[in-house]
PDB file of C-alpha atoms in Angstrom:
ATOM      1  CA  MET A   1      -0.061  -0.034   0.032  1.00 41.00           C
ATOM      2  CA  ASN A   2       0.899   3.563  -0.739  1.00 40.00           C
ATOM      3  CA  LYS A   3       2.174   4.914   2.494  1.00 42.00           C
ATOM      4  CA  GLN A   4       1.025   8.151   1.874  1.00 43.00           C
ATOM      5  CA  LEU A   5      -2.245   7.209   2.126  1.00 49.00           C
ATOM      6  CA  HIS A   6      -1.802   6.402   5.584  1.00 60.00           C
ATOM      7  CA  THR A   7      -0.200   9.866   6.315  1.00 80.00           C
ATOM      8  CA  GLU A   8      -1.913  12.206   8.821  1.00 88.00           C
ATOM      9  CA  TYR A   9      -1.874  16.106   7.695  1.00 91.00           C
ATOM     10  CA  GLU A  10      -2.861  18.910  10.001  1.00 96.00           C
ATOM     11  CA  LEU A  11      -4.755  21.182   7.743  1.00 97.00           C
ATOM     12  CA  GLU A  12      -6.407  24.751   8.511  1.00 98.00           C
ATOM     13  CA  VAL A  13      -9.616  26.043   7.149  1.00 97.00           C
ATOM     14  CA  VAL A  14      -8.504  29.060   5.088  1.00 97.00           C
ATOM     15  CA  ALA A  15     -11.944  29.613   3.475  1.00 96.00           C
ATOM     16  CA  ARG A  16     -15.364  28.565   3.674  1.00 97.00           C
ATOM     17  CA  GLU A  17     -18.636  29.378   1.856  1.00 95.00           C
ATOM     18  CA  GLU A  18     -21.957  28.118   1.892  1.00 95.00           C
ATOM     19  CA  SER A  19     -22.012  26.764  -1.981  1.00 94.00           C
ATOM     20  CA  ALA A  20     -25.703  25.401  -1.600  1.00 96.00           C
ATOM     21  CA  ASP A  21     -28.655  25.137   0.611  1.00 96.00           C
ATOM     22  CA  GLY A  22     -27.106  22.445   3.147  1.00 96.00           C
ATOM     23  CA  VAL A  23     -23.591  22.511   1.485  1.00 97.00           C
ATOM     24  CA  VAL A  24     -20.794  23.934   2.779  1.00 97.00           C
ATOM     25  CA  ALA A  25     -17.270  24.214   0.637  1.00 96.00           C
ATOM     26  CA  LEU A  26     -14.428  24.303   2.781  1.00 97.00           C
ATOM     27  CA  ASP A  27     -10.634  25.199   1.574  1.00 96.00           C
ATOM     28  CA  LEU A  28      -7.801  23.427   3.531  1.00 97.00           C
ATOM     29  CA  GLN A  29      -4.099  23.883   3.850  1.00 96.00           C
ATOM     30  CA  ARG A  30      -1.077  23.523   5.682  1.00 96.00           C
ATOM     31  CA  PRO A  31      -0.776  26.198   8.142  1.00 96.00           C
ATOM     32  CA  ASP A  32       2.570  26.612   6.802  1.00 95.00           C
ATOM     33  CA  GLY A  33       1.526  26.785   3.329  1.00 93.00           C
ATOM     34  CA  ALA A  34       3.726  23.853   2.017  1.00 93.00           C
ATOM     35  CA  PRO A  35       2.119  21.873  -0.870  1.00 92.00           C
ATOM     36  CA  LEU A  36      -0.148  18.981  -0.243  1.00 92.00           C
ATOM     37  CA  PRO A  37       0.263  15.585  -2.149  1.00 92.00           C
ATOM     38  CA  ASP A  38      -0.787  15.448  -6.007  1.00 90.00           C
ATOM     39  CA  TRP A  39      -4.108  13.928  -6.486  1.00 92.00           C
ATOM     40  CA  THR A  40      -6.037  12.714  -9.592  1.00 94.00           C
ATOM     41  CA  ALA A  41      -9.875  13.443 -10.463  1.00 95.00           C
ATOM     42  CA  GLY A  42     -12.120  11.341  -8.430  1.00 95.00           C
ATOM     43  CA  ALA A  43      -9.957  11.296  -5.256  1.00 95.00           C
ATOM     44  CA  HIS A  44     -11.113  11.802  -1.803  1.00 94.00           C
ATOM     45  CA  ILE A  45      -9.567  12.607   1.539  1.00 95.00           C
ATOM     46  CA  ASP A  46     -10.308  11.116   4.846  1.00 93.00           C
ATOM     47  CA  LEU A  47     -11.238  13.705   7.677  1.00 95.00           C
ATOM     48  CA  VAL A  48     -10.340  12.926  11.039  1.00 94.00           C
ATOM     49  CA  LEU A  49     -12.832  14.485  13.262  1.00 92.00           C
ATOM     50  CA  ASP A  50     -11.749  12.291  16.288  1.00 86.00           C
ATOM     51  CA  GLU A  51     -10.597   8.980  16.591  1.00 78.00           C
ATOM     52  CA  ASP A  52     -13.978   7.432  16.256  1.00 78.00           C
ATOM     53  CA  VAL A  53     -15.405   9.647  13.718  1.00 87.00           C
ATOM     54  CA  VAL A  54     -13.358   9.554   9.949  1.00 90.00           C
ATOM     55  CA  ARG A  55     -15.437  10.819   7.114  1.00 91.00           C
ATOM     56  CA  GLN A  56     -14.403  10.749   3.435  1.00 93.00           C
ATOM     57  CA  TYR A  57     -15.101  13.808   0.924  1.00 95.00           C
ATOM     58  CA  SER A  58     -14.243  14.257  -2.582  1.00 96.00           C
ATOM     59  CA  LEU A  59     -11.983  16.477  -3.590  1.00 96.00           C
ATOM     60  CA  VAL A  60     -13.175  19.334  -5.879  1.00 96.00           C
ATOM     61  CA  GLU A  61     -11.703  20.168  -9.108  1.00 87.00           C
ATOM     62  CA  LEU A  62      -8.362  19.386 -10.336  1.00 57.00           C
ATOM     63  CA  GLY A  63      -6.594  22.199  -8.891  1.00 55.00           C
ATOM     64  CA  ASN A  64      -4.083  24.785  -9.975  1.00 59.00           C
ATOM     65  CA  ASN A  65      -3.069  25.185  -6.290  1.00 72.00           C
ATOM     66  CA  GLU A  66      -0.842  22.962  -4.987  1.00 78.00           C
ATOM     67  CA  THR A  67      -1.182  24.234  -1.524  1.00 87.00           C
ATOM     68  CA  CYS A  68      -4.700  24.088  -1.025  1.00 93.00           C
ATOM     69  CA  TRP A  69      -7.547  21.150  -1.048  1.00 95.00           C
ATOM     70  CA  ARG A  70     -11.446  21.828  -1.564  1.00 96.00           C
ATOM     71  CA  ILE A  71     -14.322  19.744  -0.119  1.00 97.00           C
ATOM     72  CA  GLY A  72     -18.125  20.159  -0.423  1.00 97.00           C
ATOM     73  CA  VAL A  73     -20.003  18.800   2.626  1.00 97.00           C
ATOM     74  CA  LEU A  74     -23.568  18.086   2.606  1.00 96.00           C
ATOM     75  CA  ASN A  75     -25.253  18.390   5.900  1.00 95.00           C
ATOM     76  CA  VAL A  76     -27.037  14.983   6.397  1.00 90.00           C
ATOM     77  CA  HIS A  77     -29.552  15.650   9.295  1.00 82.00           C
ATOM     78  CA  ASP A  78     -30.357  11.688   9.309  1.00 76.00           C
ATOM     79  CA  GLY A  79     -26.842  10.708   9.252  1.00 73.00           C
ATOM     80  CA  ARG A  80     -24.067   9.807  11.559  1.00 75.00           C
ATOM     81  CA  GLY A  81     -23.037  13.089  13.059  1.00 79.00           C
ATOM     82  CA  GLY A  82     -19.926  13.703  10.726  1.00 89.00           C
ATOM     83  CA  SER A  83     -21.253  16.156   8.397  1.00 93.00           C
ATOM     84  CA  ARG A  84     -23.216  18.033  11.116  1.00 94.00           C
ATOM     85  CA  ARG A  85     -19.978  18.291  13.210  1.00 94.00           C
ATOM     86  CA  ILE A  86     -18.253  19.842  10.224  1.00 95.00           C
ATOM     87  CA  HIS A  87     -21.044  22.344   9.767  1.00 96.00           C
ATOM     88  CA  GLU A  88     -21.031  23.285  13.251  1.00 95.00           C
ATOM     89  CA  SER A  89     -17.539  23.327  14.092  1.00 94.00           C
ATOM     90  CA  LEU A  90     -15.022  23.776  11.162  1.00 96.00           C
ATOM     91  CA  THR A  91     -14.712  27.524  10.591  1.00 97.00           C
ATOM     92  CA  ILE A  92     -11.944  29.657   9.044  1.00 97.00           C
ATOM     93  CA  GLY A  93      -8.782  28.931  11.225  1.00 97.00           C
ATOM     94  CA  THR A  94      -9.942  25.583  12.657  1.00 97.00           C
ATOM     95  CA  ILE A  95      -7.415  22.921  12.539  1.00 97.00           C
ATOM     96  CA  VAL A  96      -8.369  19.330  11.362  1.00 97.00           C
ATOM     97  CA  ARG A  97      -6.818  16.156  10.698  1.00 96.00           C
ATOM     98  CA  ALA A  98      -6.665  14.314   7.105  1.00 95.00           C
ATOM     99  CA  ARG A  99      -5.286  11.604   5.601  1.00 92.00           C
ATOM    100  CA  GLY A 100      -5.042  10.771   1.579  1.00 89.00           C
ATOM    101  CA  PRO A 101      -5.677  11.317  -0.931  1.00 93.00           C
ATOM    102  CA  ARG A 102      -7.001   7.902  -1.945  1.00 91.00           C
ATOM    103  CA  ASN A 103      -8.742   7.171  -5.258  1.00 93.00           C
ATOM    104  CA  HIS A 104     -11.210   4.350  -6.083  1.00 91.00           C
ATOM    105  CA  PHE A 105     -13.118   6.369  -8.641  1.00 94.00           C
ATOM    106  CA  ALA A 106     -10.218   7.214 -10.985  1.00 95.00           C
ATOM    107  CA  LEU A 107     -11.041   8.665 -14.547  1.00 97.00           C
ATOM    108  CA  GLU A 108      -9.723   5.812 -17.288  1.00 97.00           C
ATOM    109  CA  PRO A 109      -8.891   7.126 -20.676  1.00 98.00           C
ATOM    110  CA  ALA A 110     -11.779   7.267 -23.275  1.00 98.00           C
ATOM    111  CA  GLN A 111     -12.784   9.285 -26.449  1.00 98.00           C
ATOM    112  CA  LYS A 112     -16.032  10.577 -24.974  1.00 98.00           C
ATOM    113  CA  TYR A 113     -17.246  10.897 -21.479  1.00 98.00           C
ATOM    114  CA  ILE A 114     -20.909  11.046 -19.982  1.00 98.00           C
ATOM    115  CA  PHE A 115     -21.079  12.531 -16.335  1.00 98.00           C
ATOM    116  CA  ILE A 116     -23.943  12.122 -14.510  1.00 98.00           C
ATOM    117  CA  ALA A 117     -24.314  13.636 -10.702  1.00 98.00           C
ATOM    118  CA  GLY A 118     -27.070  13.850  -8.574  1.00 97.00           C
ATOM    119  CA  GLY A 119     -26.974  16.412  -5.410  1.00 96.00           C
ATOM    120  CA  ILE A 120     -23.763  16.292  -3.515  1.00 97.00           C
ATOM    121  CA  GLY A 121     -22.417  13.754  -6.012  1.00 97.00           C
ATOM    122  CA  ILE A 122     -21.072  16.522  -8.086  1.00 98.00           C
ATOM    123  CA  THR A 123     -17.953  16.840  -6.212  1.00 97.00           C
ATOM    124  CA  PRO A 124     -15.974  14.106  -7.537  1.00 97.00           C
ATOM    125  CA  ILE A 125     -17.293  14.860 -11.115  1.00 98.00           C
ATOM    126  CA  THR A 126     -16.086  18.298 -10.766  1.00 97.00           C
ATOM    127  CA  GLY A 127     -12.346  17.045 -11.279  1.00 96.00           C
ATOM    128  CA  MET A 128     -13.392  14.735 -14.043  1.00 97.00           C
ATOM    129  CA  ILE A 129     -14.741  17.488 -15.952  1.00 97.00           C
ATOM    130  CA  VAL A 130     -11.557  19.605 -15.525  1.00 95.00           C
ATOM    131  CA  GLU A 131      -9.428  16.544 -16.398  1.00 96.00           C
ATOM    132  CA  ALA A 132     -11.415  15.712 -19.489  1.00 97.00           C
ATOM    133  CA  GLU A 133     -10.931  19.311 -20.592  1.00 96.00           C
ATOM    134  CA  ARG A 134      -7.149  19.252 -20.101  1.00 95.00           C
ATOM    135  CA  ARG A 135      -6.987  15.793 -22.247  1.00 97.00           C
ATOM    136  CA  GLY A 136      -9.089  17.580 -25.029  1.00 98.00           C
ATOM    137  CA  VAL A 137     -11.808  14.703 -24.751  1.00 98.00           C
ATOM    138  CA  PRO A 138     -15.304  15.727 -25.473  1.00 98.00           C
ATOM    139  CA  TRP A 139     -17.793  15.427 -22.458  1.00 98.00           C
ATOM    140  CA  THR A 140     -21.387  16.082 -21.417  1.00 98.00           C
ATOM    141  CA  LEU A 141     -22.726  16.553 -17.660  1.00 98.00           C
ATOM    142  CA  ALA A 142     -26.512  15.783 -16.640  1.00 98.00           C
ATOM    143  CA  TYR A 143     -26.625  17.116 -13.149  1.00 98.00           C
ATOM    144  CA  GLY A 144     -29.877  16.548 -11.005  1.00 98.00           C
ATOM    145  CA  GLY A 145     -30.901  17.754  -7.604  1.00 97.00           C
ATOM    146  CA  ARG A 146     -33.883  18.594  -5.766  1.00 97.00           C
ATOM    147  CA  SER A 147     -34.021  22.294  -6.713  1.00 97.00           C
ATOM    148  CA  ARG A 148     -31.216  24.862  -8.232  1.00 97.00           C
ATOM    149  CA  SER A 149     -30.471  26.226  -4.715  1.00 97.00           C
ATOM    150  CA  SER A 150     -29.450  22.949  -3.418  1.00 97.00           C
ATOM    151  CA  MET A 151     -27.015  22.117  -6.254  1.00 98.00           C
ATOM    152  CA  ALA A 152     -23.522  22.995  -5.492  1.00 97.00           C
ATOM    153  CA  PHE A 153     -21.412  24.303  -7.880  1.00 96.00           C
ATOM    154  CA  ALA A 154     -24.288  24.573 -10.447  1.00 96.00           C
ATOM    155  CA  ASP A 155     -24.006  27.989 -11.693  1.00 94.00           C
ATOM    156  CA  CYS A 156     -19.940  27.917 -11.662  1.00 93.00           C
ATOM    157  CA  LEU A 157     -20.318  24.878 -13.911  1.00 95.00           C
ATOM    158  CA  GLU A 158     -22.746  26.097 -16.206  1.00 95.00           C
ATOM    159  CA  GLY A 159     -21.085  29.359 -16.477  1.00 94.00           C
ATOM    160  CA  GLN A 160     -17.695  28.015 -17.262  1.00 93.00           C
ATOM    161  CA  PHE A 161     -18.835  25.179 -19.856  1.00 95.00           C
ATOM    162  CA  GLY A 162     -22.558  26.172 -21.100  1.00 95.00           C
ATOM    163  CA  ASP A 163     -24.399  23.781 -22.855  1.00 95.00           C
ATOM    164  CA  ARG A 164     -22.343  20.836 -22.238  1.00 97.00           C
ATOM    165  CA  VAL A 165     -23.779  20.983 -18.844  1.00 98.00           C
ATOM    166  CA  ASP A 166     -27.443  20.183 -18.369  1.00 98.00           C
ATOM    167  CA  ILE A 167     -28.661  21.440 -15.236  1.00 98.00           C
ATOM    168  CA  VAL A 168     -31.876  19.609 -13.945  1.00 98.00           C
ATOM    169  CA  PRO A 169     -33.575  20.767 -10.742  1.00 98.00           C
ATOM    170  CA  GLU A 170     -36.314  18.284 -10.022  1.00 97.00           C
ATOM    171  CA  ASP A 171     -38.897  21.333  -8.881  1.00 97.00           C
ATOM    172  CA  GLU A 172     -38.533  22.880 -12.537  1.00 97.00           C
ATOM    173  CA  ARG A 173     -37.830  19.791 -15.017  1.00 97.00           C
ATOM    174  CA  GLY A 174     -38.486  16.478 -13.067  1.00 97.00           C
ATOM    175  CA  PHE A 175     -35.754  13.923 -13.234  1.00 96.00           C
ATOM    176  CA  ILE A 176     -33.113  13.176 -15.459  1.00 97.00           C
ATOM    177  CA  ASP A 177     -34.113  11.347 -18.722  1.00 97.00           C
ATOM    178  CA  PHE A 178     -31.815   8.679 -18.573  1.00 97.00           C
ATOM    179  CA  LYS A 179     -33.541   6.603 -21.033  1.00 95.00           C
ATOM    180  CA  THR A 180     -32.879   9.359 -23.800  1.00 97.00           C
ATOM    181  CA  LEU A 181     -29.288  10.151 -22.375  1.00 97.00           C
ATOM    182  CA  LEU A 182     -28.135   6.591 -22.520  1.00 98.00           C
ATOM    183  CA  GLU A 183     -30.332   5.277 -25.616  1.00 95.00           C
ATOM    184  CA  LYS A 184     -27.100   4.739 -27.845  1.00 95.00           C
ATOM    185  CA  PRO A 185     -24.608   2.582 -26.514  1.00 97.00           C
ATOM    186  CA  ASP A 186     -21.079   3.364 -27.495  1.00 97.00           C
ATOM    187  CA  GLN A 187     -17.997   1.377 -26.904  1.00 96.00           C
ATOM    188  CA  ASN A 188     -16.033   4.434 -27.130  1.00 97.00           C
ATOM    189  CA  THR A 189     -17.590   6.265 -24.463  1.00 98.00           C
ATOM    190  CA  LEU A 190     -17.468   5.990 -20.600  1.00 98.00           C
ATOM    191  CA  ILE A 191     -20.017   6.786 -18.026  1.00 98.00           C
ATOM    192  CA  TYR A 192     -19.338   8.345 -14.662  1.00 98.00           C
ATOM    193  CA  CYS A 193     -22.007   8.608 -12.144  1.00 98.00           C
ATOM    194  CA  CYS A 194     -22.120   9.492  -8.533  1.00 97.00           C
ATOM    195  CA  GLY A 195     -25.066  10.453  -6.225  1.00 96.00           C
ATOM    196  CA  PRO A 196     -27.881   8.923  -4.174  1.00 93.00           C
ATOM    197  CA  GLU A 197     -28.821   5.340  -4.583  1.00 92.00           C
ATOM    198  CA  PRO A 198     -31.912   5.749  -6.444  1.00 94.00           C
ATOM    199  CA  LEU A 199     -30.270   7.689  -9.152  1.00 95.00           C
ATOM    200  CA  LEU A 200     -27.580   4.835  -9.630  1.00 95.00           C
ATOM    201  CA  ASN A 201     -30.161   2.398  -9.762  1.00 94.00           C
ATOM    202  CA  ALA A 202     -32.131   4.183 -12.570  1.00 96.00           C
ATOM    203  CA  VAL A 203     -28.667   4.800 -14.564  1.00 97.00           C
ATOM    204  CA  GLU A 204     -27.790   1.068 -14.227  1.00 94.00           C
ATOM    205  CA  ARG A 205     -31.232   0.107 -15.474  1.00 95.00           C
ATOM    206  CA  ALA A 206     -30.939   2.683 -18.442  1.00 97.00           C
ATOM    207  CA  SER A 207     -27.490   1.510 -19.501  1.00 96.00           C
ATOM    208  CA  GLU A 208     -28.007  -2.179 -19.250  1.00 95.00           C
ATOM    209  CA  GLU A 209     -27.189  -2.358 -22.849  1.00 96.00           C
ATOM    210  CA  TRP A 210     -23.746  -0.656 -22.833  1.00 97.00           C
ATOM    211  CA  PRO A 211     -20.470  -2.722 -23.135  1.00 95.00           C
ATOM    212  CA  ALA A 212     -19.088  -4.245 -20.069  1.00 89.00           C
ATOM    213  CA  GLY A 213     -16.706  -1.737 -18.226  1.00 91.00           C
ATOM    214  CA  ALA A 214     -18.724   1.204 -19.486  1.00 96.00           C
ATOM    215  CA  MET A 215     -20.360   2.389 -16.413  1.00 95.00           C
ATOM    216  CA  HIS A 216     -18.318   3.447 -13.373  1.00 95.00           C
ATOM    217  CA  PHE A 217     -20.138   4.350 -10.027  1.00 94.00           C
ATOM    218  CA  GLU A 218     -19.467   5.768  -6.734  1.00 93.00           C
ATOM    219  CA  ARG A 219     -21.863   5.132  -3.971  1.00 86.00           C
ATOM    220  CA  PHE A 220     -22.503   6.906  -0.504  1.00 78.00           C
ATOM    221  CA  VAL A 221     -24.108   3.648   0.808  1.00 73.00           C
ATOM    222  CA  PRO A 222     -23.526  -0.086   0.459  1.00 70.00           C
ATOM    223  CA  PHE A 223     -24.375  -1.902  -2.522  1.00 65.00           C
ATOM    224  CA  GLU A 224     -27.027  -4.739  -1.858  1.00 64.00           C
ATOM    225  CA  THR A 225     -25.206  -8.141  -2.286  1.00 57.00           C
ATOM    226  CA  GLY A 226     -28.671 -10.065  -1.998  1.00 56.00           C
ATOM    227  CA  ASP A 227     -26.846 -13.215  -3.318  1.00 60.00           C
ATOM    228  CA  ALA A 228     -24.090 -13.349  -0.430  1.00 66.00           C
ATOM    229  CA  LYS A 229     -23.284 -16.707   0.803  1.00 78.00           C
ATOM    230  CA  PRO A 230     -23.962 -17.230   4.774  1.00 88.00           C
ATOM    231  CA  ASN A 231     -20.762 -16.383   6.683  1.00 93.00           C
ATOM    232  CA  GLU A 232     -18.372 -19.296   7.629  1.00 94.00           C
ATOM    233  CA  ALA A 233     -15.436 -19.338   9.756  1.00 96.00           C
ATOM    234  CA  PHE A 234     -12.133 -19.412   7.951  1.00 97.00           C
ATOM    235  CA  GLU A 235      -8.401 -18.790   8.733  1.00 96.00           C
ATOM    236  CA  VAL A 236      -6.535 -15.843   7.603  1.00 97.00           C
ATOM    237  CA  GLU A 237      -2.686 -15.629   7.740  1.00 96.00           C
ATOM    238  CA  PHE A 238      -1.565 -12.224   8.392  1.00 95.00           C
ATOM    239  CA  ALA A 239       1.821 -12.320   6.273  1.00 94.00           C
ATOM    240  CA  VAL A 240       3.675  -9.280   7.599  1.00 94.00           C
ATOM    241  CA  SER A 241       2.582  -9.803  11.142  1.00 91.00           C
ATOM    242  CA  GLY A 242       3.244 -13.773  11.103  1.00 92.00           C
ATOM    243  CA  VAL A 243      -0.069 -14.354  12.814  1.00 93.00           C
ATOM    244  CA  VAL A 244      -2.779 -16.783  11.824  1.00 96.00           C
ATOM    245  CA  LEU A 245      -5.894 -16.406  13.259  1.00 96.00           C
ATOM    246  CA  GLU A 246      -9.502 -17.796  12.969  1.00 97.00           C
ATOM    247  CA  VAL A 247     -12.229 -15.430  11.528  1.00 97.00           C
ATOM    248  CA  PRO A 248     -15.478 -16.803  12.813  1.00 96.00           C
ATOM    249  CA  ALA A 249     -18.927 -16.381  11.045  1.00 96.00           C
ATOM    250  CA  ASP A 250     -19.925 -13.478  13.395  1.00 96.00           C
ATOM    251  CA  LYS A 251     -16.942 -11.349  12.946  1.00 96.00           C
ATOM    252  CA  SER A 252     -15.082  -9.609   9.991  1.00 96.00           C
ATOM    253  CA  ILE A 253     -11.201  -9.915   9.298  1.00 97.00           C
ATOM    254  CA  LEU A 254     -10.925  -6.211  10.164  1.00 96.00           C
ATOM    255  CA  GLN A 255     -12.523  -6.907  13.861  1.00 95.00           C
ATOM    256  CA  VAL A 256     -10.284  -9.917  14.064  1.00 96.00           C
ATOM    257  CA  ALA A 257      -7.239  -7.968  13.341  1.00 94.00           C
ATOM    258  CA  ASP A 258      -8.177  -5.270  15.644  1.00 92.00           C
ATOM    259  CA  GLU A 259      -8.516  -7.581  18.270  1.00 94.00           C
ATOM    260  CA  ALA A 260      -5.037  -9.112  17.798  1.00 94.00           C
ATOM    261  CA  GLY A 261      -3.382  -5.500  17.768  1.00 92.00           C
ATOM    262  CA  ILE A 262      -2.611  -5.527  14.177  1.00 92.00           C
ATOM    263  CA  ASP A 263      -2.629  -2.160  12.882  1.00 85.00           C
ATOM    264  CA  VAL A 264      -5.033  -1.251   9.891  1.00 86.00           C
ATOM    265  CA  LEU A 265      -6.517   1.943   9.112  1.00 83.00           C
ATOM    266  CA  SER A 266     -10.648   1.684   8.651  1.00 84.00           C
ATOM    267  CA  SER A 267     -13.490   4.157   8.698  1.00 80.00           C
ATOM    268  CA  CYS A 268     -17.004   3.205   7.198  1.00 83.00           C
ATOM    269  CA  ALA A 269     -16.909  -0.739   8.182  1.00 85.00           C
ATOM    270  CA  GLU A 270     -19.295  -1.118   5.535  1.00 88.00           C
ATOM    271  CA  GLY A 271     -17.386  -1.462   2.377  1.00 89.00           C
ATOM    272  CA  THR A 272     -17.799   1.946   0.729  1.00 87.00           C
ATOM    273  CA  CYS A 273     -14.606   4.209   1.576  1.00 86.00           C
ATOM    274  CA  GLY A 274     -11.825   1.940   0.525  1.00 87.00           C
ATOM    275  CA  THR A 275      -9.812   3.007   3.695  1.00 86.00           C
ATOM    276  CA  CYS A 276      -9.039  -0.674   4.709  1.00 92.00           C
ATOM    277  CA  GLU A 277      -8.129  -1.902   1.670  1.00 93.00           C
ATOM    278  CA  THR A 278      -5.735  -4.786   1.615  1.00 95.00           C
ATOM    279  CA  TYR A 279      -3.547  -6.926  -0.637  1.00 96.00           C
ATOM    280  CA  ILE A 280      -4.136 -10.581  -1.238  1.00 97.00           C
ATOM    281  CA  VAL A 281      -1.181 -12.764  -1.101  1.00 97.00           C
ATOM    282  CA  SER A 282      -3.127 -16.165  -1.907  1.00 96.00           C
ATOM    283  CA  GLY A 283      -6.688 -17.326  -1.594  1.00 96.00           C
ATOM    284  CA  GLU A 284     -10.099 -16.691  -3.074  1.00 96.00           C
ATOM    285  CA  VAL A 285     -12.203 -13.754  -1.911  1.00 96.00           C
ATOM    286  CA  GLU A 286     -16.112 -13.341  -1.789  1.00 95.00           C
ATOM    287  CA  HIS A 287     -16.094  -9.526  -2.456  1.00 95.00           C
ATOM    288  CA  ARG A 288     -18.902  -7.689  -0.748  1.00 94.00           C
ATOM    289  CA  ASP A 289     -17.820  -4.039  -0.843  1.00 93.00           C
ATOM    290  CA  SER A 290     -19.200  -1.358  -2.917  1.00 88.00           C
ATOM    291  CA  VAL A 291     -15.744   0.404  -4.224  1.00 90.00           C
ATOM    292  CA  LEU A 292     -13.945  -2.513  -6.600  1.00 90.00           C
ATOM    293  CA  SER A 293     -15.158  -2.503  -9.796  1.00 85.00           C
ATOM    294  CA  ALA A 294     -16.421  -6.116 -11.402  1.00 84.00           C
ATOM    295  CA  GLU A 295     -13.249  -6.326 -13.213  1.00 86.00           C
ATOM    296  CA  GLU A 296     -11.056  -5.560 -10.028  1.00 90.00           C
ATOM    297  CA  LYS A 297     -13.128  -8.305  -8.071  1.00 92.00           C
ATOM    298  CA  ALA A 298     -12.409 -10.614 -10.563  1.00 92.00           C
ATOM    299  CA  ALA A 299      -8.683  -9.712 -10.623  1.00 94.00           C
ATOM    300  CA  ASN A 300      -8.816 -10.876  -6.700  1.00 94.00           C
ATOM    301  CA  LYS A 301      -5.660  -8.774  -5.936  1.00 95.00           C
ATOM    302  CA  SER A 302      -7.022  -6.490  -2.849  1.00 96.00           C
ATOM    303  CA  MET A 303     -10.350  -6.595  -0.642  1.00 96.00           C
ATOM    304  CA  MET A 304     -11.894  -4.489   1.517  1.00 95.00           C
ATOM    305  CA  ILE A 305     -11.367  -6.348   4.825  1.00 97.00           C
ATOM    306  CA  CYS A 306     -14.491  -4.750   6.742  1.00 95.00           C
ATOM    307  CA  VAL A 307     -16.950  -6.626   4.709  1.00 95.00           C
ATOM    308  CA  SER A 308     -15.588  -9.265   2.309  1.00 96.00           C
ATOM    309  CA  ARG A 309     -14.655 -12.789   3.407  1.00 96.00           C
ATOM    310  CA  ALA A 310     -12.946 -15.626   2.104  1.00 96.00           C
ATOM    311  CA  ALA A 311     -14.243 -17.936  -0.598  1.00 94.00           C
ATOM    312  CA  CYS A 312     -11.732 -20.813   0.587  1.00 95.00           C
ATOM    313  CA  PRO A 313     -10.503 -22.307   4.038  1.00 96.00           C
ATOM    314  CA  ARG A 314      -7.396 -20.233   4.455  1.00 96.00           C
ATOM    315  CA  LEU A 315      -6.618 -16.588   3.137  1.00 96.00           C
ATOM    316  CA  VAL A 316      -2.877 -14.936   3.218  1.00 97.00           C
ATOM    317  CA  LEU A 317      -3.163 -11.267   3.644  1.00 96.00           C
ATOM    318  CA  GLU A 318      -0.274  -8.457   3.136  1.00 95.00           C
ATOM    319  CA  LEU A 319      -0.965  -7.171   6.827  1.00 93.00           C
TER     320      LEU A 319
END
């Protein structure tokens, strides 16, 4: 694993603005103004609000400013409390810890892109648009939300990129017409989509005829794995630590590792953030995460140990 992903930085909030109803945009930089690590379109960082509260936020735009990271945070009133704390406590001058950047939603090469965003799902897409521009690749964006006032960065994107950006507020225009948008499968086009689960499900249904590998999603909540097998016990060998332990049916690999004092970073514990990604030395895995693509899961090179399990009697992991 890249050790940079596990490095913590102390960052200062140097700018804060309300970019939409319920959405605050924060600019973060090191207190001494030193450059921050490079990042690529689709990347996110972990904000460490305290030892038990770590949240992931996509980086906004592929910046020219090497000393500053920008994030957009929606205040989720029925969430787990992290976004509410950010809205209430992170003001200009506040110091916050961060890790990363990490990217499980990278922009692959293509001859054309269709970007689709719902609500705060626009945040990783902003960097993809800027990167597509840099590459000189044609693209379009369909961006939906409850109302224009709730859609962060909408005016900026529309003003900068014109009719390539289709802003679809539900209270003015209804829902995005995915059937028309995706009616012509194209082997040279990739589709990148981020937003709430109903939007992702609608895009999946509308893109069923598209070539395998054309669709790329980033989810806020775990993907439903209705065909997951019942949990069974298995052995795991932690190759670096030199420890072999049993993972019982009622515990995850992450829990067993933590109880044994094996140091592994984690955050969501539900297979959506990618923080606990671990390399597989040997053994087959039943992947239950919402991070890896179908191709990555088939390659069986890494796994999210918070939710995925062995599909064999013994796994060997690089921990």
